[in-house]
mmCIF file of C-alpha atoms and ligand atoms in Angstrom:
data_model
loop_
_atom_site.group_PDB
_atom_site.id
_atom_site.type_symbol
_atom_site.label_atom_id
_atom_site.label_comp_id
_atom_site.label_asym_id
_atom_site.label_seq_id
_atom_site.Cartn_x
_atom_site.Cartn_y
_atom_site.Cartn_z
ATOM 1 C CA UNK O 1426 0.000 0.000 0.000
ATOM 2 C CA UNK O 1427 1.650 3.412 -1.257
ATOM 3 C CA UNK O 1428 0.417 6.708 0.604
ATOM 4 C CA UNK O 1429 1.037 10.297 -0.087
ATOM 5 C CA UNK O 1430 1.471 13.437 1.193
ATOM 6 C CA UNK O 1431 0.172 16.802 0.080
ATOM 7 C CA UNK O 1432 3.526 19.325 -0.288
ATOM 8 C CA UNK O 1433 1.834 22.386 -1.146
ATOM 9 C CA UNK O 1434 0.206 21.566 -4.756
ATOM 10 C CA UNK O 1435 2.372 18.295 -5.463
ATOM 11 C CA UNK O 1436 1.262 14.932 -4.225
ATOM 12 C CA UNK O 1437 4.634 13.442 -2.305
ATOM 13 C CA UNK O 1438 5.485 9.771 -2.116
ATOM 14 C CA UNK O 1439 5.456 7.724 1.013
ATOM 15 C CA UNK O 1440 7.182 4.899 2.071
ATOM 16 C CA UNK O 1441 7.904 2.435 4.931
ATOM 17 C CA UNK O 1442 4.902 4.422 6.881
ATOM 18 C CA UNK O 1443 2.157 1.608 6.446
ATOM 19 C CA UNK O 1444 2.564 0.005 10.090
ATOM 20 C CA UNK O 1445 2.374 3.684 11.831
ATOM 21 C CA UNK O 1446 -0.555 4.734 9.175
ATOM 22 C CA UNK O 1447 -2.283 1.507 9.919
ATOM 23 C CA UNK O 1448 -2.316 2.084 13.581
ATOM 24 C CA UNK O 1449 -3.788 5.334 13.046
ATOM 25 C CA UNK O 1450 -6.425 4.552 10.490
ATOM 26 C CA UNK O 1451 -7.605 1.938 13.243
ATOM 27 C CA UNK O 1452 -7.244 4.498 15.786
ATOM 28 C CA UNK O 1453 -9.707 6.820 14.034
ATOM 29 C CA UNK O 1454 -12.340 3.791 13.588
ATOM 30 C CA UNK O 1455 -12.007 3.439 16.941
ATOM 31 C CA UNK O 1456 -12.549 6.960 17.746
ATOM 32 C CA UNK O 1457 -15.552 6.678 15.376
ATOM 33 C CA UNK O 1458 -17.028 4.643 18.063
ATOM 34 C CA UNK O 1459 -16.558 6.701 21.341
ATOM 35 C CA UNK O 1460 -13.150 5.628 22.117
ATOM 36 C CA UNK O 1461 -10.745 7.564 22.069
ATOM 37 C CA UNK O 1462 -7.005 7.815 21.945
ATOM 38 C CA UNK O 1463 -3.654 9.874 22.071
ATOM 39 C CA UNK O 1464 -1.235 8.570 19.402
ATOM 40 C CA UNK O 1465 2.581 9.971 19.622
ATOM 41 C CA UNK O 1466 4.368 10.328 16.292
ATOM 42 C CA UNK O 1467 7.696 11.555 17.161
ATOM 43 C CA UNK O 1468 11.545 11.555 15.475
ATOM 44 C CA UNK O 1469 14.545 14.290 14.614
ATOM 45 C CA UNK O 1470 13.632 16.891 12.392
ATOM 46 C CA UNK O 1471 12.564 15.645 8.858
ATOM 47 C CA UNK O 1472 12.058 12.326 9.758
ATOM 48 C CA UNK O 1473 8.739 12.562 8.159
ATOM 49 C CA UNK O 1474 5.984 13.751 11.554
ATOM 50 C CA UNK O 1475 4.091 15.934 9.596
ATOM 51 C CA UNK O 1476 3.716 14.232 6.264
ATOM 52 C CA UNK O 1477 2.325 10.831 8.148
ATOM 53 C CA UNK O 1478 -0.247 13.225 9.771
ATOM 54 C CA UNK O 1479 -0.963 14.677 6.478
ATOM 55 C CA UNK O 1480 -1.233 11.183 4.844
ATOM 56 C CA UNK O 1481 -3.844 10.963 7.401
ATOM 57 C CA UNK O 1482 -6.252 13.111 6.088
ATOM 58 C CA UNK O 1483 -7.214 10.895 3.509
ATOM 59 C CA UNK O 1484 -8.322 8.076 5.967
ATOM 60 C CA UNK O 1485 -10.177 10.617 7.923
ATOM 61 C CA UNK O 1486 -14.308 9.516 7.375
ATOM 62 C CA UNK O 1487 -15.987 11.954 4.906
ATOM 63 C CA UNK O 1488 -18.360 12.431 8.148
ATOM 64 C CA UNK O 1489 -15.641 12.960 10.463
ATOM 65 C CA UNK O 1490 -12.598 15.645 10.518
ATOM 66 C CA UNK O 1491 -9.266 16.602 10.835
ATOM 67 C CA UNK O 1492 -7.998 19.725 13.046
ATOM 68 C CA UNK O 1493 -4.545 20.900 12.998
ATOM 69 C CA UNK O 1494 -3.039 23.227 15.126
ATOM 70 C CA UNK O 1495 0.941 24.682 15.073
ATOM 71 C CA UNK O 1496 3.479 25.309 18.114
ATOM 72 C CA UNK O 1497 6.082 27.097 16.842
ATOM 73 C CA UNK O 1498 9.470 28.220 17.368
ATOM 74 C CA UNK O 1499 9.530 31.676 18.754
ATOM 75 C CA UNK O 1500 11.551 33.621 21.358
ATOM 76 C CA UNK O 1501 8.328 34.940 22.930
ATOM 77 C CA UNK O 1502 5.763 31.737 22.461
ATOM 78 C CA UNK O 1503 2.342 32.448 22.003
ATOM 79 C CA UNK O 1504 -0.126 31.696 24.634
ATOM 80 C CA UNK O 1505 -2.265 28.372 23.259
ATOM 81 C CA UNK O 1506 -0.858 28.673 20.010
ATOM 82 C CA UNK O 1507 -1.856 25.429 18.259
ATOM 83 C CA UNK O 1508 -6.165 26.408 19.209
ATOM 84 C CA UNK O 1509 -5.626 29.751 18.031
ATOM 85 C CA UNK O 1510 -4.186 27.961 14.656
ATOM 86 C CA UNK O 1511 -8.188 26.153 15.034
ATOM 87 C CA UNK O 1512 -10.223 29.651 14.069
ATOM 88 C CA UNK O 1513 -12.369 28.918 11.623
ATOM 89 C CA UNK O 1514 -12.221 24.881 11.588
ATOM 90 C CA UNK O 1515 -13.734 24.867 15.102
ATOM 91 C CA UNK O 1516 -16.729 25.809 16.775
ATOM 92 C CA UNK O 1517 -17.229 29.807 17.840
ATOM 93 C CA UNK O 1518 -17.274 28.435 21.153
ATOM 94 C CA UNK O 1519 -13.869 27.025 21.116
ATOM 95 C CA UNK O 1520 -12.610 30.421 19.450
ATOM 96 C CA UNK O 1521 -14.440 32.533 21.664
ATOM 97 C CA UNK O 1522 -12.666 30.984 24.991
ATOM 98 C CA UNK O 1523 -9.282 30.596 23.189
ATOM 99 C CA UNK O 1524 -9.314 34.910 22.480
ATOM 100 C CA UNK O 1525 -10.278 34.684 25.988
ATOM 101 C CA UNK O 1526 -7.496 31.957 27.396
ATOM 102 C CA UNK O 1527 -7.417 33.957 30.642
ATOM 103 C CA UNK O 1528 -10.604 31.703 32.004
ATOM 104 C CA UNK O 1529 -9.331 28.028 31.886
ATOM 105 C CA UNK O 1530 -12.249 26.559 32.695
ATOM 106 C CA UNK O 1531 -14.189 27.767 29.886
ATOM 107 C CA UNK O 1532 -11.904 26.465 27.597
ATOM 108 C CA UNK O 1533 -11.444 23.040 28.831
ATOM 109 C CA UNK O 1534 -15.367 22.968 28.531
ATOM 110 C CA UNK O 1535 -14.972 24.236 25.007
ATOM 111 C CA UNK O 1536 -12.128 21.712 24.359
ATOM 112 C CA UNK O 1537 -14.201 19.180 25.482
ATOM 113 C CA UNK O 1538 -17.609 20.135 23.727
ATOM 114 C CA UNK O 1539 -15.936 20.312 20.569
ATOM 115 C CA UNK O 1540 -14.187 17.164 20.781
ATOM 116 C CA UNK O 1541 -17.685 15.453 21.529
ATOM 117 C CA UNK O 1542 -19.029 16.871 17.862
ATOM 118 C CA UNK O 1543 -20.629 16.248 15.890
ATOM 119 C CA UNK O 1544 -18.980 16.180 13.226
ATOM 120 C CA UNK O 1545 -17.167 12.769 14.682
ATOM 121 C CA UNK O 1546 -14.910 11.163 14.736
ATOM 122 C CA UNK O 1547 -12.421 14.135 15.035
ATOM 123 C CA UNK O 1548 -8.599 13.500 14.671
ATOM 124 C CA UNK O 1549 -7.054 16.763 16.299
ATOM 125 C CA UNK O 1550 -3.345 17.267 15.252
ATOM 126 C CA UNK O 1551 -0.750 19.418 17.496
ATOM 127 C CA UNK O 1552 2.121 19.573 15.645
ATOM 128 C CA UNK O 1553 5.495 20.342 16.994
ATOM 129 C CA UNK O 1554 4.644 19.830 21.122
ATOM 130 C CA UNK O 1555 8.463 20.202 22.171
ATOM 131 C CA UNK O 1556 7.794 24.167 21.311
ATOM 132 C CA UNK O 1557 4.361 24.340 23.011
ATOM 133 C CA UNK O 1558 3.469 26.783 25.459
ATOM 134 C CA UNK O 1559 2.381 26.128 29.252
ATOM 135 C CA UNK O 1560 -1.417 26.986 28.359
ATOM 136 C CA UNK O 1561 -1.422 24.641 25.516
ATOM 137 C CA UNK O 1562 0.317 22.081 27.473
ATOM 138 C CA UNK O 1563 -1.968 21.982 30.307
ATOM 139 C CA UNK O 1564 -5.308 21.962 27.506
ATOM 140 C CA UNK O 1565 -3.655 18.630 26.310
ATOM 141 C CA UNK O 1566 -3.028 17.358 29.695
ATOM 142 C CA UNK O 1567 -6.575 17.646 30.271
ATOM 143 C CA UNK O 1568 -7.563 16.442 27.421
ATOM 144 C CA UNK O 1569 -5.253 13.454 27.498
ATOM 145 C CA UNK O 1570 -7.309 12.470 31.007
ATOM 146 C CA UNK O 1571 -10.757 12.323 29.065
ATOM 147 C CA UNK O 1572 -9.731 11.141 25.824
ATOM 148 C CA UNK O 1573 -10.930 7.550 26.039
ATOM 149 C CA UNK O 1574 -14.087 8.847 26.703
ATOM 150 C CA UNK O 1575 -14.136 10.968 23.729
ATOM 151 C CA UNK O 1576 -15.101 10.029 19.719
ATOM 152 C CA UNK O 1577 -11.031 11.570 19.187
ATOM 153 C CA UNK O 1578 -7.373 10.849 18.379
ATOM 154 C CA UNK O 1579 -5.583 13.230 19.353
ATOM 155 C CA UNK O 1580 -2.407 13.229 17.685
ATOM 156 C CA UNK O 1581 0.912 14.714 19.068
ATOM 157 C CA UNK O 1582 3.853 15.231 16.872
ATOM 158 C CA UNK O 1583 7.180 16.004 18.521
ATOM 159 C CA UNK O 1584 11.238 15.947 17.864
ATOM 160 C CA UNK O 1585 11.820 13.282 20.473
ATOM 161 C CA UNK O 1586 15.894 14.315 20.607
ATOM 162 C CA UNK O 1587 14.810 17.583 21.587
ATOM 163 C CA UNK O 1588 13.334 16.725 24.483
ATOM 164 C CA UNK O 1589 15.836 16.990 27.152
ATOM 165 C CA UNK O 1590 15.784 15.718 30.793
ATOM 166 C CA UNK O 1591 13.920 18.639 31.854
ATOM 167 C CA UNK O 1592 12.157 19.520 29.224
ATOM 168 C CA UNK O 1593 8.132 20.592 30.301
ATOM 169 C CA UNK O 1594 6.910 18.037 27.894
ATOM 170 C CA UNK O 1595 7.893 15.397 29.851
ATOM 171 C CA UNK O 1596 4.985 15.757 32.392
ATOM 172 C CA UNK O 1597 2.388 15.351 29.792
ATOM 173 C CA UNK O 1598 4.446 12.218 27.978
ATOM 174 C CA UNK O 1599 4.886 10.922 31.962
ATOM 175 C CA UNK O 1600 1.048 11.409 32.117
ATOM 176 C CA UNK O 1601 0.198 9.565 28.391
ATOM 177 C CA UNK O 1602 2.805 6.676 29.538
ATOM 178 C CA UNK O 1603 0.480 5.585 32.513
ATOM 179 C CA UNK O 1604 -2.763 5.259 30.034
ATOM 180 C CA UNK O 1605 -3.287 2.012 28.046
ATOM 181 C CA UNK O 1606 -5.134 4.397 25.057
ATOM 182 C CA UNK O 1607 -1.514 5.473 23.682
ATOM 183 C CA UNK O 1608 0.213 4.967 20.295
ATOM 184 C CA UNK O 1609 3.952 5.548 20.420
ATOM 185 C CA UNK O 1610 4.876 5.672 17.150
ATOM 186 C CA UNK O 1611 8.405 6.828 16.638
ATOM 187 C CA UNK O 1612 9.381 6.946 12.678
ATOM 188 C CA UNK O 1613 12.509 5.440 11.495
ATOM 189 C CA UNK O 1614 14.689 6.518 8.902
ATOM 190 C CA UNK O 1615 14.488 5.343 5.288
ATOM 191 C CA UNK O 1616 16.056 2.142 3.639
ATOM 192 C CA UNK O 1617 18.170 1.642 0.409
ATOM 193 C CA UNK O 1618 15.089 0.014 -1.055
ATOM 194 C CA UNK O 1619 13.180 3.644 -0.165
ATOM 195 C CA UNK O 1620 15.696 5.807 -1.453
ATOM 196 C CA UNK O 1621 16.254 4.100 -4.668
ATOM 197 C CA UNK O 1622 12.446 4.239 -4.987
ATOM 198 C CA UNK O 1623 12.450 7.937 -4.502
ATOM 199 C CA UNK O 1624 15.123 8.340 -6.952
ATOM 200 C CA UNK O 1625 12.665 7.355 -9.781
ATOM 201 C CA UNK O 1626 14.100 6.351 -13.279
ATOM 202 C CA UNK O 1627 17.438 8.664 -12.512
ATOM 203 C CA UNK O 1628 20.161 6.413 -11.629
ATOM 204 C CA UNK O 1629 21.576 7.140 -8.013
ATOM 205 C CA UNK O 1630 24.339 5.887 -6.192
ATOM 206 C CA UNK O 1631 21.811 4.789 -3.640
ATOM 207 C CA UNK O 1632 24.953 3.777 -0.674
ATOM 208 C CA UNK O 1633 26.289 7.484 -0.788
ATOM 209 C CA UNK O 1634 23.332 8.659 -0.375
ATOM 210 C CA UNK O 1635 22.780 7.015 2.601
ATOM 211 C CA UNK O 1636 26.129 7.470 3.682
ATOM 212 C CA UNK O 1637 25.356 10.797 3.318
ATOM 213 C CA UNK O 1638 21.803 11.460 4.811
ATOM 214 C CA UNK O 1639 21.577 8.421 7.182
ATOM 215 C CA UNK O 1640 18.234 8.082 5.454
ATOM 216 C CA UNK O 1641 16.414 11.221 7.107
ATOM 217 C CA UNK O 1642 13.579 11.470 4.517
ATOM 218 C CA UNK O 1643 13.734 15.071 3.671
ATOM 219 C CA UNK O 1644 17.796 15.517 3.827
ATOM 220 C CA UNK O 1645 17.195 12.212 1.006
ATOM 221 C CA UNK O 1646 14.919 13.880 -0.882
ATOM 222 C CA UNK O 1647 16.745 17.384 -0.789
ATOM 223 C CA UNK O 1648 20.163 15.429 -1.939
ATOM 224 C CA UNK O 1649 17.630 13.377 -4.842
ATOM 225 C CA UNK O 1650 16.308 17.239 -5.625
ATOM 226 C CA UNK O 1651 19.883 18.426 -6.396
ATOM 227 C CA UNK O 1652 20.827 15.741 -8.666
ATOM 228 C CA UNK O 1653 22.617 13.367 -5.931
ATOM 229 C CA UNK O 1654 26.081 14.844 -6.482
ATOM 230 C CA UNK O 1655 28.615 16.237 -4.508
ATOM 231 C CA UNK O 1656 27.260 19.399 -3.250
ATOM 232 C CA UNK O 1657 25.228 20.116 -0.268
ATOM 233 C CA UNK O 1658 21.892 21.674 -1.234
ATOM 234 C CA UNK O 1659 21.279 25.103 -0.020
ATOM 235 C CA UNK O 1660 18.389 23.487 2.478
ATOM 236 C CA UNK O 1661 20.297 21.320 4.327
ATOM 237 C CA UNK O 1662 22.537 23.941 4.915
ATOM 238 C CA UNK O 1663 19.967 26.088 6.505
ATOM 239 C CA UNK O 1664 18.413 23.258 8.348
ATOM 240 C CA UNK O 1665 21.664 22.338 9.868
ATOM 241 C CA UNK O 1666 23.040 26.438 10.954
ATOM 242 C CA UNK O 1667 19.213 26.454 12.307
ATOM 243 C CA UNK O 1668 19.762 23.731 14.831
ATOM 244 C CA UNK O 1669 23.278 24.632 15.747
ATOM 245 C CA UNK O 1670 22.226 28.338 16.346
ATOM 246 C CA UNK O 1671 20.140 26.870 19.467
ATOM 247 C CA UNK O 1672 22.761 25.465 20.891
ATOM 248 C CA UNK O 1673 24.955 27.038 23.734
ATOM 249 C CA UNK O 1674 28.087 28.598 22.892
ATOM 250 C CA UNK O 1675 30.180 25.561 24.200
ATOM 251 C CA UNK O 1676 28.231 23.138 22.447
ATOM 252 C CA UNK O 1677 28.614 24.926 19.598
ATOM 253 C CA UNK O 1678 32.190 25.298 20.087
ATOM 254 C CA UNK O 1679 32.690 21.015 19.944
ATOM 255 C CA UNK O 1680 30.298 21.161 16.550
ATOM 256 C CA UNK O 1681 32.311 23.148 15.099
ATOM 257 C CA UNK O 1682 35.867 21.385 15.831
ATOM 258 C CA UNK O 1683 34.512 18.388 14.632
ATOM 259 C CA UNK O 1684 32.940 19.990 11.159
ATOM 260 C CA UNK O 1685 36.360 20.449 10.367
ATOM 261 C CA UNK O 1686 36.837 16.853 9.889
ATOM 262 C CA UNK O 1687 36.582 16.186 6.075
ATOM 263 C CA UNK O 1688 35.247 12.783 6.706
ATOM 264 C CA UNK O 1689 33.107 10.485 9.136
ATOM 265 C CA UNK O 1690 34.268 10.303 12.504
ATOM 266 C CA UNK O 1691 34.696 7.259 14.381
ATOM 267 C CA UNK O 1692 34.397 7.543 18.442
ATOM 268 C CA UNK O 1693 37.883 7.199 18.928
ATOM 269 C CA UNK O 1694 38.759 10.919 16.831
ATOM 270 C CA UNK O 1695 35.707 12.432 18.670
ATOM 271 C CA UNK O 1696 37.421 11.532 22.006
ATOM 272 C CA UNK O 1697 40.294 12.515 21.571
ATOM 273 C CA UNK O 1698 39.460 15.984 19.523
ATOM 274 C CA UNK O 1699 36.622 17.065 22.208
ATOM 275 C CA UNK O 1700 38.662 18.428 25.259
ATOM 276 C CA UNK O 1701 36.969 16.811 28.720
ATOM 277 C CA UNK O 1702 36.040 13.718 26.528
ATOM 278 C CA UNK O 1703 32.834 11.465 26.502
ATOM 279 C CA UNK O 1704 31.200 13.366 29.461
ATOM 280 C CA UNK O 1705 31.187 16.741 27.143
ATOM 281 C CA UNK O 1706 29.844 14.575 23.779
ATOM 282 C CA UNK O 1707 27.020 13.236 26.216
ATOM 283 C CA UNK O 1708 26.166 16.503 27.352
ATOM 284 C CA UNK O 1709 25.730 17.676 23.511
ATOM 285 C CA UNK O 1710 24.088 14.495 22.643
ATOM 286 C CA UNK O 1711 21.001 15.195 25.805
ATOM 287 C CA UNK O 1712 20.884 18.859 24.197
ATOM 288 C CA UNK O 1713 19.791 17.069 20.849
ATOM 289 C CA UNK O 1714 22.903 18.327 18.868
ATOM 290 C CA UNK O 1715 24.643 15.121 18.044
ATOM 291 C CA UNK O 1716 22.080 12.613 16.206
ATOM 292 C CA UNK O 1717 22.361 9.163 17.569
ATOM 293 C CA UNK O 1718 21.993 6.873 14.693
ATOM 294 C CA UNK O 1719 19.299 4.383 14.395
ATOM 295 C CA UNK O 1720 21.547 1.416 15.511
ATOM 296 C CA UNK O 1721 23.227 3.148 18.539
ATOM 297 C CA UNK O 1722 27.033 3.392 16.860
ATOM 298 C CA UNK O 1723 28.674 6.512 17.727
ATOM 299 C CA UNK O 1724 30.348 6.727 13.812
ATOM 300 C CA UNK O 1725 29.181 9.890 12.051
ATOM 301 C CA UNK O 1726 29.770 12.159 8.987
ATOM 302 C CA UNK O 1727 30.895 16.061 9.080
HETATM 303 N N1 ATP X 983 8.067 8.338 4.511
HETATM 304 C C1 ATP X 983 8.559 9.190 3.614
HETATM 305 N N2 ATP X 983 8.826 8.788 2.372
HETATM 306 C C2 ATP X 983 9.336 9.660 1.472
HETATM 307 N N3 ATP X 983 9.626 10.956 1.734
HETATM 308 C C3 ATP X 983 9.370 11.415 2.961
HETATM 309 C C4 ATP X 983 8.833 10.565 3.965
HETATM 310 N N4 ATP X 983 8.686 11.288 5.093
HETATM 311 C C5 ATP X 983 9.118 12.520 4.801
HETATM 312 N N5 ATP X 983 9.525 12.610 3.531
HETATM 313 C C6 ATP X 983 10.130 13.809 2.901
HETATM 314 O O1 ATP X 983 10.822 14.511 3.910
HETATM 315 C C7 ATP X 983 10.358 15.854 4.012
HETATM 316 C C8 ATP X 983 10.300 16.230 5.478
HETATM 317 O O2 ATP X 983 9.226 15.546 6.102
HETATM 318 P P1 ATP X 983 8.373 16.229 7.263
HETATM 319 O O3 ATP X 983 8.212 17.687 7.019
HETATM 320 O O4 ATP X 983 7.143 15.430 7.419
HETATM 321 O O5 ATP X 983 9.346 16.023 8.496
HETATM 322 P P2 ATP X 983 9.080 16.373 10.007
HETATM 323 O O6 ATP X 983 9.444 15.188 10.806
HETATM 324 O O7 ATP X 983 7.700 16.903 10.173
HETATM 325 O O8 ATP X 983 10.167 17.515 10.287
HETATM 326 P P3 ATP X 983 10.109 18.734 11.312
HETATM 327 O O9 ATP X 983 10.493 18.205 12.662
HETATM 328 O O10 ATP X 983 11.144 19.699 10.791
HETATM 329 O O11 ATP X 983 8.720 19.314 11.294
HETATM 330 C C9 ATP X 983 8.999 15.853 3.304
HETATM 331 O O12 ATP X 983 8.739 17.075 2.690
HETATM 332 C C10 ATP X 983 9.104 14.745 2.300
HETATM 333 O O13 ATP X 983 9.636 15.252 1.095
HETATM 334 MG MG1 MG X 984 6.862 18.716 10.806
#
């Protein structure tokens, strides 16, 4: 079974999703029937979180619905973001006690009342939860509590490996652990099979590709965009500086010793290049700026 994604006005591809879009299709039929569920997709940036939700859409019941709401990444974050993002697709009660987030319980009611429907079942999609606000958090915490009890999936997209230790997510994932009603779905990266599929008719040295991307779905289909060749595409550039401006000045400091490195690096060069050693490569790797890959080896490119 093939599924796609919407990418603006072109149809996208997907592969290797059909286990994670299966649970959710079943999810939504359950839904369909009063109960409800939270279902977790999660992975590093580009792994491919929002197209699964968007492949969703299409398995949503013409008498049901899909609601998406945004968290985004801003200095100042805005107070229940991802509802305000709802305007318009929701009810005017919903809208009404979102402009008016100072009165909580109002809103949870709304939340709640427009969760019941009809229309039903509804799949509500917060997308990007590691950048959520404290409002928005504790609206998903309480719905989270009432969900089974609700025709709804609610779907929560998140970069797991941005998540640190102390990260306020971690209540509400704490919370969703204890319930039986939870999906963790964490998306892995592609296969030779999948990137030799992307790569159509062209002919594409499928292994350095790999080499290259680790099989992150959109840094393979930005290096399939450019032709496969030697250069780095201007996008992958600006994903990378994006990430690495978060990070603190002496995490930033070991990146960029190690970029240097014309090469991948094997665990031995990283120990011995990164002054105070493994415990200052851990640190970076809990701040989310040193991808761990798939099958736990420490070997990476520069
Ligand atoms: N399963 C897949 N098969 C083929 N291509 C994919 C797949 N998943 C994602 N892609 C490609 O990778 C790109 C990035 O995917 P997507 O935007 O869904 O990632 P994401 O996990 O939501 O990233 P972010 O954390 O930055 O929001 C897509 O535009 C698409 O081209
Ligand atoms: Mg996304």
């Amino acid at each position: 079974m093939s599924a796609t994604c919407q990418d603006g006005a072109v149809a996208r591809l997907i592969l290797e999703r059909d286990r994670e879009l299966g649970v959710l299709t079943e999810a939504v039929r359950a839904a369909q029937h009063g109960a409800g569920c939270v279902a977790l997709v999660f992975g590093e940036a580009g792994i491919g979180k929002s197209c699964v939700v968007e492949a969703l859409r299409a398995r949503v019941p013409a008498r049901g619905r899909m609601l998406v709401g945004y968290c985004d990444d801003l200095a100042t974050k805005r107070a229940l973001g991802p509802f305000r993002d709802l305007a318009g697709s929701a009810g005017t009660a919903l809208t009404l006690a979102v402009q008016d987030g100072g009165d909580r319980d109002r809103l949870f009611a709304a939340l709640r009342a427009e969760l019941e429907g009809p229309p039903t079942p509804t799949v509500l999609v917060i997308e990007d939860v590691h950048w959520a606000d404290d409002a928005t958090l504790d609206a998903l915490r309480f719905l989270i509590r009432r969900i089974t009890r609700l025709p709804a999936v609610l779907v929560l997209t998140y970069r797991d490996d941005e998540v640190g230790n102390t990260h306020p997510l971690h209540q509400l994932l704490g919370q969703a652990a204890g319930m039986a009603a939870v999906h963790r779905l964490p998306l892995r990266r592609l296969s030779a099979d999948a990137v030799r599929q992307l790569g159509g008719e062209r002919p594409v040295d499928v292994a350095r590709i790999l080499a290259v991307t680790s099989g992150n779905p959109f840094f393979v289909t930005e290096v399939l965009a450019a032709g496969g060749g030697d250069t780095v595409p201007h996008t992958i550039v600006q994903a990378v500086l994006a990430r690495v401006r978060h990070l603190d000045e002496s995490t930033r400091e070991v990146v960029e010793q190690l970029a240097v490195v014309p090469s991948a690096l094997d665990r031995w060069l990283v120990d011995a290049l990164v002054p105070g050693g493994p415990p200052a490569l851990l640190a970076a790797e809990q701040r989310g700026c040193w991808p761990s890959p798939p099958n736990g080896s420490r070997s990476a490119t520069s």
